[in-house]
XYZ file of C-alpha atoms in Angstrom:
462
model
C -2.090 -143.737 -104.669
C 0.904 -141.326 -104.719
C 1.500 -138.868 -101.910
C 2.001 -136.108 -104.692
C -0.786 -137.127 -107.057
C -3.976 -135.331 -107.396
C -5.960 -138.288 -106.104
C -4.592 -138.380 -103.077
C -4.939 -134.356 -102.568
C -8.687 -134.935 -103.021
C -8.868 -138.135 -100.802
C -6.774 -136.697 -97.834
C -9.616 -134.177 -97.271
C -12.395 -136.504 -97.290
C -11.077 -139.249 -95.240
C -9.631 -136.075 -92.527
C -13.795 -135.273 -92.851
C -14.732 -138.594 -92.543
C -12.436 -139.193 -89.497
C -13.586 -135.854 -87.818
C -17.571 -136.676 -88.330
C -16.908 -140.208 -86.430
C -17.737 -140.585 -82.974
C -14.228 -140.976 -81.211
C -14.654 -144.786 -80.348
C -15.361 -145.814 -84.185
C -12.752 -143.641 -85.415
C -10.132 -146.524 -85.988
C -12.887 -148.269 -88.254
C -12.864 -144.952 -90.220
C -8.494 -145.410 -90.601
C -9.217 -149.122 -91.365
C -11.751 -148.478 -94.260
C -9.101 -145.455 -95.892
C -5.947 -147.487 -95.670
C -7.839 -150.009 -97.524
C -9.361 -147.360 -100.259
C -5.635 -146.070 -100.315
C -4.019 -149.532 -100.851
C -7.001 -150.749 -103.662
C -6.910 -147.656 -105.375
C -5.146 -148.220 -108.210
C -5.083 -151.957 -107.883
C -8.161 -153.574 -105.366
C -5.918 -157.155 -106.105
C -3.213 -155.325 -103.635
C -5.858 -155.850 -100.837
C -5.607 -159.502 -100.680
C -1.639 -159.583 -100.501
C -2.538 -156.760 -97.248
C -5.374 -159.219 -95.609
C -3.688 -162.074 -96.493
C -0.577 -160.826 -94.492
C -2.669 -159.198 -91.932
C -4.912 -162.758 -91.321
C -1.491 -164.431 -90.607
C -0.118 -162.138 -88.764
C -3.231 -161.870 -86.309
C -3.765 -165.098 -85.948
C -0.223 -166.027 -85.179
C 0.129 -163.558 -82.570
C -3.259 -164.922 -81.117
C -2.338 -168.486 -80.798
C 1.109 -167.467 -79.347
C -0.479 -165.406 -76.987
C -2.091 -168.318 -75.677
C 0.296 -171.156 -76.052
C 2.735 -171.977 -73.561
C 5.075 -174.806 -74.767
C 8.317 -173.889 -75.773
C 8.471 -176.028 -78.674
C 4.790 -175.481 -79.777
C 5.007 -171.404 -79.583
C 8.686 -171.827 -81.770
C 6.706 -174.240 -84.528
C 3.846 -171.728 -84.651
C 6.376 -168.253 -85.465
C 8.513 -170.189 -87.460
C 5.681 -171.052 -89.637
C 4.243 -167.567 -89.423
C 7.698 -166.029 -90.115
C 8.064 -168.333 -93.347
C 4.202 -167.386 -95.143
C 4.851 -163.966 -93.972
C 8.625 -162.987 -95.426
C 8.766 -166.560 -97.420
C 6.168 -165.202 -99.716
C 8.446 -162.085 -100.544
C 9.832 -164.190 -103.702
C 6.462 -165.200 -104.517
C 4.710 -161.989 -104.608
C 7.347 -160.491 -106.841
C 6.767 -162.936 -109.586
C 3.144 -162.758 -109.437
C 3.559 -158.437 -109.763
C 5.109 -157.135 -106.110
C 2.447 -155.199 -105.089
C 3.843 -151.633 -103.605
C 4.489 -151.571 -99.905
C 4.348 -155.178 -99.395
C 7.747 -155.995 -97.993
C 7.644 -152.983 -95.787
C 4.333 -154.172 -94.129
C 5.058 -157.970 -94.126
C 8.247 -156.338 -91.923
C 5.724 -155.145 -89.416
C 3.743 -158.129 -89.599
C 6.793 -160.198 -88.845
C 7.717 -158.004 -85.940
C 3.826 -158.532 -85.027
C 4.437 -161.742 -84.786
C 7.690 -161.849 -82.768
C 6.740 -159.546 -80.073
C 3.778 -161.964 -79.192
C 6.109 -164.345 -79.166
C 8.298 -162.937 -77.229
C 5.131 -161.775 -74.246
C 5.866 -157.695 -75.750
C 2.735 -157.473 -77.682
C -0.145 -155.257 -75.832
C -3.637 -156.567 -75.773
C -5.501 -155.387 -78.614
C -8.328 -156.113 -81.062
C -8.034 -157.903 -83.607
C -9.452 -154.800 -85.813
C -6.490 -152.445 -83.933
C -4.056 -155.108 -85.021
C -5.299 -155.172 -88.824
C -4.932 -151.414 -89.173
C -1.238 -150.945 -87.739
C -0.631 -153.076 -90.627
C -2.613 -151.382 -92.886
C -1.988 -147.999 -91.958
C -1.889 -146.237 -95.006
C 0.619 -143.150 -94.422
C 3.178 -145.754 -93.716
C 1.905 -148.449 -95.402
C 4.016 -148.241 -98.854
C 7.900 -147.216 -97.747
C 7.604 -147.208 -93.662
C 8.239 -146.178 -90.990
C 7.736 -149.346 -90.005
C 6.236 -148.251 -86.610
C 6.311 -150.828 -83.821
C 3.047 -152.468 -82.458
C 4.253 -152.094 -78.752
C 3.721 -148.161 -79.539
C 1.551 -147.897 -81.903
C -1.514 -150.229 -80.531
C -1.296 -148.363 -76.855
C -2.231 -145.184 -79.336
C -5.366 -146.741 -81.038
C -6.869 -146.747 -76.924
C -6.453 -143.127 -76.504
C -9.151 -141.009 -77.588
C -7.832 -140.189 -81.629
C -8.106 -136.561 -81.653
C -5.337 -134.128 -83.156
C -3.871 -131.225 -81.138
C -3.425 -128.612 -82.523
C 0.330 -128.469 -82.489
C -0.039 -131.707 -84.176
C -2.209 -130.387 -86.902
C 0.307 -127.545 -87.826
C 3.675 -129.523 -87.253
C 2.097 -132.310 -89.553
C 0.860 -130.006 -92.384
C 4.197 -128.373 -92.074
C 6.378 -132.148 -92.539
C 4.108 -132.775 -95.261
C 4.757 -129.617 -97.234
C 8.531 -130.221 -96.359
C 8.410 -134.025 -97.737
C 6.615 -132.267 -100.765
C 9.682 -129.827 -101.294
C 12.143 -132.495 -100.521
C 10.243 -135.292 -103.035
C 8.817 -132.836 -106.227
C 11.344 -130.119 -106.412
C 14.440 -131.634 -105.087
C 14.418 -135.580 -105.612
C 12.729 -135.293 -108.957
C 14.665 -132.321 -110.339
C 18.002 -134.478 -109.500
C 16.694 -137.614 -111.213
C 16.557 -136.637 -114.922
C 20.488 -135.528 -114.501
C 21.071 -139.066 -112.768
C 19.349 -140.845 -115.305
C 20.728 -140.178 -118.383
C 24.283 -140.798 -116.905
C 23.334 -144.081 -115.267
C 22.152 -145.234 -118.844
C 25.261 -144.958 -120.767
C 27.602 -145.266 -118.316
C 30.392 -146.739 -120.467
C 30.152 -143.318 -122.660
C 29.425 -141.031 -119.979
C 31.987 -138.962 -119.313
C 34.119 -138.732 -116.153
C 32.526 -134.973 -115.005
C 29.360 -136.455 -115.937
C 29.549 -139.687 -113.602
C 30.436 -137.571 -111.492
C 28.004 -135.404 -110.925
C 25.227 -138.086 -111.257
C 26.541 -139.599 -108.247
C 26.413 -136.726 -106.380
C 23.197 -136.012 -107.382
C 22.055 -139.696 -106.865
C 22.728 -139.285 -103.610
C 20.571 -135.885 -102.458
C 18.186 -138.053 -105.100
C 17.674 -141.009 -102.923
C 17.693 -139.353 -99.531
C 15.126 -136.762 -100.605
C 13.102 -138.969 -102.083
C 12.928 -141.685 -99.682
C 12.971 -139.254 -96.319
C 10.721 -136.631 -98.336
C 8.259 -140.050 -98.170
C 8.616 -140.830 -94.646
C 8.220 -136.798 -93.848
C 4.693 -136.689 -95.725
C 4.115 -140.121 -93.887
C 4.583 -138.712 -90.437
C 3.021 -135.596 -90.894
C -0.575 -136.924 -92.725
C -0.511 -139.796 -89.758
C -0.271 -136.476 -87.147
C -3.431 -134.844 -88.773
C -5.078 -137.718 -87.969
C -3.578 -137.511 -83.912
C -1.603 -140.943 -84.194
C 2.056 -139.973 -84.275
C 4.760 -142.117 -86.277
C 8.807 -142.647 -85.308
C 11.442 -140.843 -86.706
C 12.879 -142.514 -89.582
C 15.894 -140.050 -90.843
C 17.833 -137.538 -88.873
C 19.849 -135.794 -91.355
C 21.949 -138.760 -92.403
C 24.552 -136.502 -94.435
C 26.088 -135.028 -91.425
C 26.879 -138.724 -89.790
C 30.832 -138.691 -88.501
C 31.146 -142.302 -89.588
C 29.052 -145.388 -91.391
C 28.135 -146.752 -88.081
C 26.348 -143.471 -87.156
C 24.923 -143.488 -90.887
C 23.703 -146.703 -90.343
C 22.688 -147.101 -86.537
C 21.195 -143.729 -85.798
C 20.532 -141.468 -88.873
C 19.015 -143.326 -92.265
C 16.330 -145.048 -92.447
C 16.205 -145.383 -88.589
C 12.849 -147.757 -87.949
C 14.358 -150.430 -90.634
C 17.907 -150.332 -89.148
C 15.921 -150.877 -85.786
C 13.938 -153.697 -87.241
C 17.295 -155.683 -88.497
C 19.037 -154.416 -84.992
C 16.045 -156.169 -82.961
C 14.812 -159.108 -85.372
C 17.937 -159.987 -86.890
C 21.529 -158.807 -85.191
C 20.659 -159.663 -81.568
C 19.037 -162.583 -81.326
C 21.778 -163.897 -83.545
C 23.953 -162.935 -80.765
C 24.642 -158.864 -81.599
C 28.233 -157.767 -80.118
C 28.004 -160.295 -76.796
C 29.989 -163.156 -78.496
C 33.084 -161.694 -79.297
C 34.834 -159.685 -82.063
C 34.530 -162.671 -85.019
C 30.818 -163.177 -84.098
C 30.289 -159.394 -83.806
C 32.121 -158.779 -87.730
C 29.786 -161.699 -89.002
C 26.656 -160.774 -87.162
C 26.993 -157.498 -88.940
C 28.154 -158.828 -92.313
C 24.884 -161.277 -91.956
C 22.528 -158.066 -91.762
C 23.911 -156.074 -93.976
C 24.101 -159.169 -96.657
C 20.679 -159.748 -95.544
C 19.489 -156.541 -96.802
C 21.184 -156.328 -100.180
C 19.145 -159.992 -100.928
C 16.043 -157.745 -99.650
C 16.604 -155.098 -102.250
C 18.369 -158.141 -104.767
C 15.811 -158.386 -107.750
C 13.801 -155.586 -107.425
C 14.341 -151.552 -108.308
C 16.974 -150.523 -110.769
C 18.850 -154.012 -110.149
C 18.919 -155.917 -113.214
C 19.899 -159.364 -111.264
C 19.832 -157.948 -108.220
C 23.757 -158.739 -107.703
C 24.627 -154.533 -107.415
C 22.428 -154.864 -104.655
C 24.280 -157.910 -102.638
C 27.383 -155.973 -103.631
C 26.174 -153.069 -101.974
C 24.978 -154.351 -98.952
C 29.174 -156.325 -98.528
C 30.771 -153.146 -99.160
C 28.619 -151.357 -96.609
C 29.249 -154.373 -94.357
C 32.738 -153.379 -95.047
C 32.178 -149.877 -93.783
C 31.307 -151.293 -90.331
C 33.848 -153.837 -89.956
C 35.939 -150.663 -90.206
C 33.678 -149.141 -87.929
C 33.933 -151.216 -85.289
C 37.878 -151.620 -85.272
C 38.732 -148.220 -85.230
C 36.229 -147.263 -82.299
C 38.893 -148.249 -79.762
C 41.174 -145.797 -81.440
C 38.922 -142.835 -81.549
C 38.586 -143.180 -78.466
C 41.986 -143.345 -77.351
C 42.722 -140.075 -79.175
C 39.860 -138.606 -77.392
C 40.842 -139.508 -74.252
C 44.206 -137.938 -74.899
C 42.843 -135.240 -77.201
C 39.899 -133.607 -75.402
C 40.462 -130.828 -77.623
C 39.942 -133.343 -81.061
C 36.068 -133.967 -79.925
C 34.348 -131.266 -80.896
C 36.985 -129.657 -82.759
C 35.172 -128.649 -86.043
C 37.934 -128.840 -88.541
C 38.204 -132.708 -87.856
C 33.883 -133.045 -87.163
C 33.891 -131.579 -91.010
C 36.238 -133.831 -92.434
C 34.910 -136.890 -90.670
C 31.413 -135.499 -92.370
C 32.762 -135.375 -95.726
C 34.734 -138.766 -95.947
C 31.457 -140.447 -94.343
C 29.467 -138.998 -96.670
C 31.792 -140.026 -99.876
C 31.855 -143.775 -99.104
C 28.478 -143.572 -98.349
C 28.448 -141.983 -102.090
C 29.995 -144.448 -103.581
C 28.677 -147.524 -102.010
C 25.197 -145.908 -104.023
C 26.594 -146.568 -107.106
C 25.965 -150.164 -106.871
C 22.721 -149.282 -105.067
C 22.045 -147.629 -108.632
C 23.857 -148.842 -111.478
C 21.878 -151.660 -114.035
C 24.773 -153.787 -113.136
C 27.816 -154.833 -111.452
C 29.953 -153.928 -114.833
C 28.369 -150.608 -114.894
C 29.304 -149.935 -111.397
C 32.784 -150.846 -111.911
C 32.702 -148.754 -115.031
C 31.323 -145.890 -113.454
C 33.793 -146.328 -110.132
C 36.702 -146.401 -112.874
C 36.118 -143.519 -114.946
C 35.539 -141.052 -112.014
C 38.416 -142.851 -110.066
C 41.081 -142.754 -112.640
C 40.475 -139.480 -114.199
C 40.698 -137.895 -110.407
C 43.764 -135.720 -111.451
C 42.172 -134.344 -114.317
C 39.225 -132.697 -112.488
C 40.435 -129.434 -112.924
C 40.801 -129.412 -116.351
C 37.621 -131.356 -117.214
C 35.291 -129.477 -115.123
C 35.535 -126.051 -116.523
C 35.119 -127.639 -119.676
C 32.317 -129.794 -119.207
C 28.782 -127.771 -120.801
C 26.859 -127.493 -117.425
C 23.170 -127.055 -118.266
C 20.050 -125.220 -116.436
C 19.475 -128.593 -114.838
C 23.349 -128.797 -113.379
C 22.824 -125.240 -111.678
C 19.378 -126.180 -110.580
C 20.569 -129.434 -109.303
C 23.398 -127.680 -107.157
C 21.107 -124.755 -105.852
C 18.594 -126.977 -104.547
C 21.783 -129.374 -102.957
C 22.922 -126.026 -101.056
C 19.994 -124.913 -99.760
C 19.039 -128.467 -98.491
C 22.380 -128.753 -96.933
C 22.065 -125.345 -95.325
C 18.395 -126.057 -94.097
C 19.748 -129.730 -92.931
C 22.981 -127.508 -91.140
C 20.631 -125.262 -89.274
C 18.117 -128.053 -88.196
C 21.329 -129.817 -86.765
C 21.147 -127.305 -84.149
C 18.418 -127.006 -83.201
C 14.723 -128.308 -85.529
C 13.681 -125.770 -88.358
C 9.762 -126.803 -87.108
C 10.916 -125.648 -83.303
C 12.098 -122.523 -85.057
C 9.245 -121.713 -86.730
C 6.704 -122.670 -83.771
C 8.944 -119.940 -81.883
C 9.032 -117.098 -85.309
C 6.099 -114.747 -85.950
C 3.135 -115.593 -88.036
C 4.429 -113.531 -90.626
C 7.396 -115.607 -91.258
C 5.484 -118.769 -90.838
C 3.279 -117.989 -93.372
C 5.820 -116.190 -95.659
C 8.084 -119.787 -95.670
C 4.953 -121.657 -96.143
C 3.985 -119.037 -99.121
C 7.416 -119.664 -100.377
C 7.311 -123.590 -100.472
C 4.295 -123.390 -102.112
C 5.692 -121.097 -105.210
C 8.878 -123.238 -105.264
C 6.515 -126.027 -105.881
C 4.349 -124.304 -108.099
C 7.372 -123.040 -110.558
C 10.030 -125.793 -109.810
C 8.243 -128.954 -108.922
C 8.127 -131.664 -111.230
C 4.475 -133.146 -110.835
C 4.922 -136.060 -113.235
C 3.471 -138.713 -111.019
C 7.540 -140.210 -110.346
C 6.780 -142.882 -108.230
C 8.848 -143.116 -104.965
C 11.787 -145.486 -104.887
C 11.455 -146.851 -102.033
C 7.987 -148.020 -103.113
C 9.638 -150.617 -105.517
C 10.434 -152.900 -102.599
């Protein structure tokens, strides 16, 4: 069930009834029963990939909560760990039900926090629905259980501020999914096809739009996510903080995109396989490992034919952080003799825009159908550079191109402002009259602009 289909418009309603009419301590069963209606929807065989996950999960964290050997509690998660992220292979050839790679995440992290004596006593039925959860359930956050359980003990009842901030991030998710992500796509698409006659103007642009395309639809997600889980009174972690304004990949990577996954690889993955604490080689291959690691998690699925653009994609960005990491010393050093250089904007603006070009172009291999079409498309925009200013006056621009760029300005603008200080703060602090008026106005942009086509998200595809 699609956050911007009319199904879920008439189930959000019922199940927000539902939860209300519940006495407080059953409420949770109420959340339990609509992820499941949520998940089955469209396909009730999804609900035995979710139990199935869920029953190892649980049951894992149970017996390592009461083990003690070393060797016995290490047998037990390893075995867990392998049906739970082992079976990502397997449930793509049998049909990859949506969501299921982003909850077997948090059923893996289940897992290791009992391991590791983090988990907090729970039920077994608390458990099931922090996996289940259906605002995050398809494309994340993926919320940790050492947060997220404590919540389920608290009396589940909505404050107000919560009820208008989340009915506010879910008409700003709308905005950022219907009329900006889906407006972009069309444009994106037909370059991406025929890359190898696709003009160099053309490329181009489709890159540029590919990238507002796959932030706004991915974030616009997450914001819908976050703000249906607050009308309910359980909040949800941040999980993008305006990822275009990042000074450098590692600030991309570490603190702005896609922040509970990065968290997930930081904690599960980089660390225990010895993070930055074992020197400079171990440090470059520790981050090589995760960032490899994730391009085989994407390899397969999505646009990826084989899944290779993908791999590619997750080296080059890899590649990024390696470069990251060995100029940090120097940026620093020129702070230290440059106070002035810190917060001097001319160089904050340039760091923005070179950040957010190889950030740009590592997405065409995130994108392309495969590793020759990146190349092809990397080429032709690469080595017809000089002739930009003669092509692009040239090139037929179209209502879509114009509409494209608008809605890439004002997001920019919007993302600009929020920088300093949240839009949602803002508003909380404006009169009514303006609240409602940019409510009104979101609404009529949706109305006349949005593309209601039933696009599924991207991020849903793995």
């Amino acid at each position: 069930m699609l956050f911007t289909s009319l199904g879920f418009l008439v189930f959000l309603p019922l199940a927000l009834a539902a939860f209300a009419a519940a006495p407080a301590r059953h409420r949770w069963w109420v959340l339990l029963l609509a992820s499941a209606v949520f998940y089955g929807y469209a396909r009730p065989a999804n609900l035995a990939y979710l139990a199935s996950v869920c029953v190892v999960a649980i049951v894992a964290a149970r017996a390592l909560q009461r083990l003690e050997g070393r060797a016995a509690r290490a047998w037990t998660l390893g075995i867990a760990l392998a049906l739970i992220l082992g079976s990502l292979p397997a449930a793509r050839l049998l049909g990859f039900p949506s969501g299921y790679s982003f909850y077997s995440f948090a059923a893996a992290a289940l897992a290791i926090d009992a391991f590791r004596r983090q988990l907090p006593a729970a039920p077994a039925g608390h458990e099931a629905l922090y996996l289940a959860w259906f605002p995050k359930l398809l494309a994340g956050p993926i919320e940790r259980a050492t947060t997220f359980l404590p919540r389920l003990r608290e009396a589940l009842r909505p404050t107000p501020e919560q009820v208008v901030l989340g009915s506010q991030l879910f008409l700003w998710g709308l905005v950022k999914k219907v009329l900006i992500a889906d407006n972009l796509a069309p444009v994106v698409d037909r370059a991406f096809n025929i890359a190898a006659y696709a003009s160099p103007v053309e490329l181009l642009v489709s890159v540029y739009f590919f990238a507002f395309q796959i932030y706004c639809d991915f974030s616009g997600y997450t914001d819908m996510a976050i703000g249906v889980s607050l009308l309910f009174g359980l909040p949800l972690m941040e999980n993008f903080r305006r990822p275009y304004l990042s000074r450098g990949p590692g600030e991309f990577w570490a603190e702005r995109w896609h922040i509970s996954l990065g968290r997930w690889f930081r904690d599960y993955l980089y660390i225990p396989l010895g993070g930055s604490r074992a020197g400079r080689v171990r440090t470059y291959l520790n981050l090589m490992i995760v960032f490899v690691a994730s391009g085989l998690w994407h390899a397969g699925l999505g646009y990826g034919t084989l899944g290779w653009t993908f791999v590619a994609w997750g080296v080059v960005n890899g590649l990024y952080l390696w470069g990251a990491v060995a100029t940090r010393p120097l940026w620093r050093a020129i702070g230290e003799r440059f106070p002035a250089l810190r917060d001097n904007g001319a160089l904050t603006l340039m760091r923005v825009l070179l950040t957010f070009h190889l950030i740009a172009a590592a997405w065409i291999l995130f994108r392309a159908k495969s590793l020759q079409d990146a190349w092809v498309i990397a080429r032709k925009i690469v080595m017809h550079a000089g002739e930009y200013p003669v092509l692009v006056p040239l090139y037929p621009f179209t209502a879509e191109h114009y509409t494209g760029f608008a809605l890439i300005a004002a997001l920019v603008a919007i993302e600009v402002i929020d920088e300093r200080r949240s839009i949602f703060q803002r508003l909380a602090a404006a009169p009514a009259a303006l609240r409602w008026g940019c409510a009104y106005a979101a609404v009529f942009a949706l109305l006349l602009f949005g593309r209601w086509q039933g696009r599924e998200f991207i991020y849903m595809q793995f």
